Amino acid sequence: MSELRVVVSAVLLGAGVAAAIAAGMTRMAADERPRIATVRLAELAAEHAAEVARGSGTPEETAAAVRAWGLALEDALGRVAARGNVVLLPARAVAAGAPDMTGPVRLLLEERRERAAPEPGP
């Protein structure tokens, strides 16, 4: 159960960082106001939690993987927000009408995971 708490903490940290990045972008682009978009953070966290649960690593390896995922999430949220000139909010915080940016965030997370994966040996 503590692994789930770590994953949830990472998601909340990522959301906080995304909000800070979005606030900074808003100040920088005063004449070109960003739009609001959503990201399904709970879904991304649940996917990662399921992946961690399937793993057979030690608790230290699991904790390191969760920390790395949290950093990757933070980076992906910032990049998607900057590329799309959007302020990302959790999907549950928006009633309707905002575009969903979960797909691009998920793609960036997958790309980072693939780059970090060890090369198969001969």
CSV table of C-alpha atoms in Angstrom, one decimal, residues 14-53:
chain,number,residue,atom,x,y,z
A,14,GLY,CA,3.7,16.8,-10.8
A,15,ALA,CA,0.3,18.6,-10.7
A,16,GLY,CA,1.8,21.3,-8.4
A,17,VAL,CA,4.8,21.8,-10.7
A,18,ALA,CA,2.5,21.9,-13.7
A,19,ALA,CA,0.4,24.6,-12.1
A,20,ALA,CA,3.6,26.6,-11.3
A,21,ILE,CA,4.8,26.2,-14.9
A,22,ALA,CA,1.4,27.3,-16.2
A,23,ALA,CA,1.4,30.4,-14.0
A,24,GLY,CA,4.8,31.4,-15.2
A,25,MET,CA,3.7,30.9,-18.8
A,26,THR,CA,0.7,33.1,-18.2
A,27,ARG,CA,2.9,35.9,-17.0
A,28,MET,CA,5.3,35.5,-20.0
A,29,ALA,CA,2.6,35.4,-22.6
A,30,ALA,CA,0.3,38.2,-21.4
A,31,ASP,CA,-0.8,39.2,-24.9
A,32,GLU,CA,-1.2,35.6,-26.1
A,33,ARG,CA,-3.2,34.0,-23.3
A,34,PRO,CA,-3.0,30.3,-22.9
A,35,ARG,CA,-6.0,28.1,-23.2
A,36,ILE,CA,-7.2,25.7,-20.5
A,37,ALA,CA,-6.7,22.0,-21.2
A,38,THR,CA,-7.0,18.9,-19.1
A,39,VAL,CA,-4.9,15.9,-18.3
A,40,ARG,CA,-6.3,12.7,-16.7
A,41,LEU,CA,-3.7,12.5,-13.9
A,42,ALA,CA,-5.5,9.8,-12.0
A,43,GLU,CA,-5.5,7.6,-15.1
A,44,LEU,CA,-1.8,8.1,-15.7
A,45,ALA,CA,-1.1,7.4,-12.0
A,46,ALA,CA,-3.2,4.2,-12.1
A,47,GLU,CA,-1.4,3.0,-15.2
A,48,HIS,CA,1.9,3.6,-13.5
A,49,ALA,CA,0.8,2.0,-10.2
A,50,ALA,CA,-0.3,-1.1,-12.2
A,51,GLU,CA,3.1,-1.2,-13.9
A,52,VAL,CA,4.9,-0.9,-10.6
A,53,ALA,CA,2.7,-3.7,-9.1
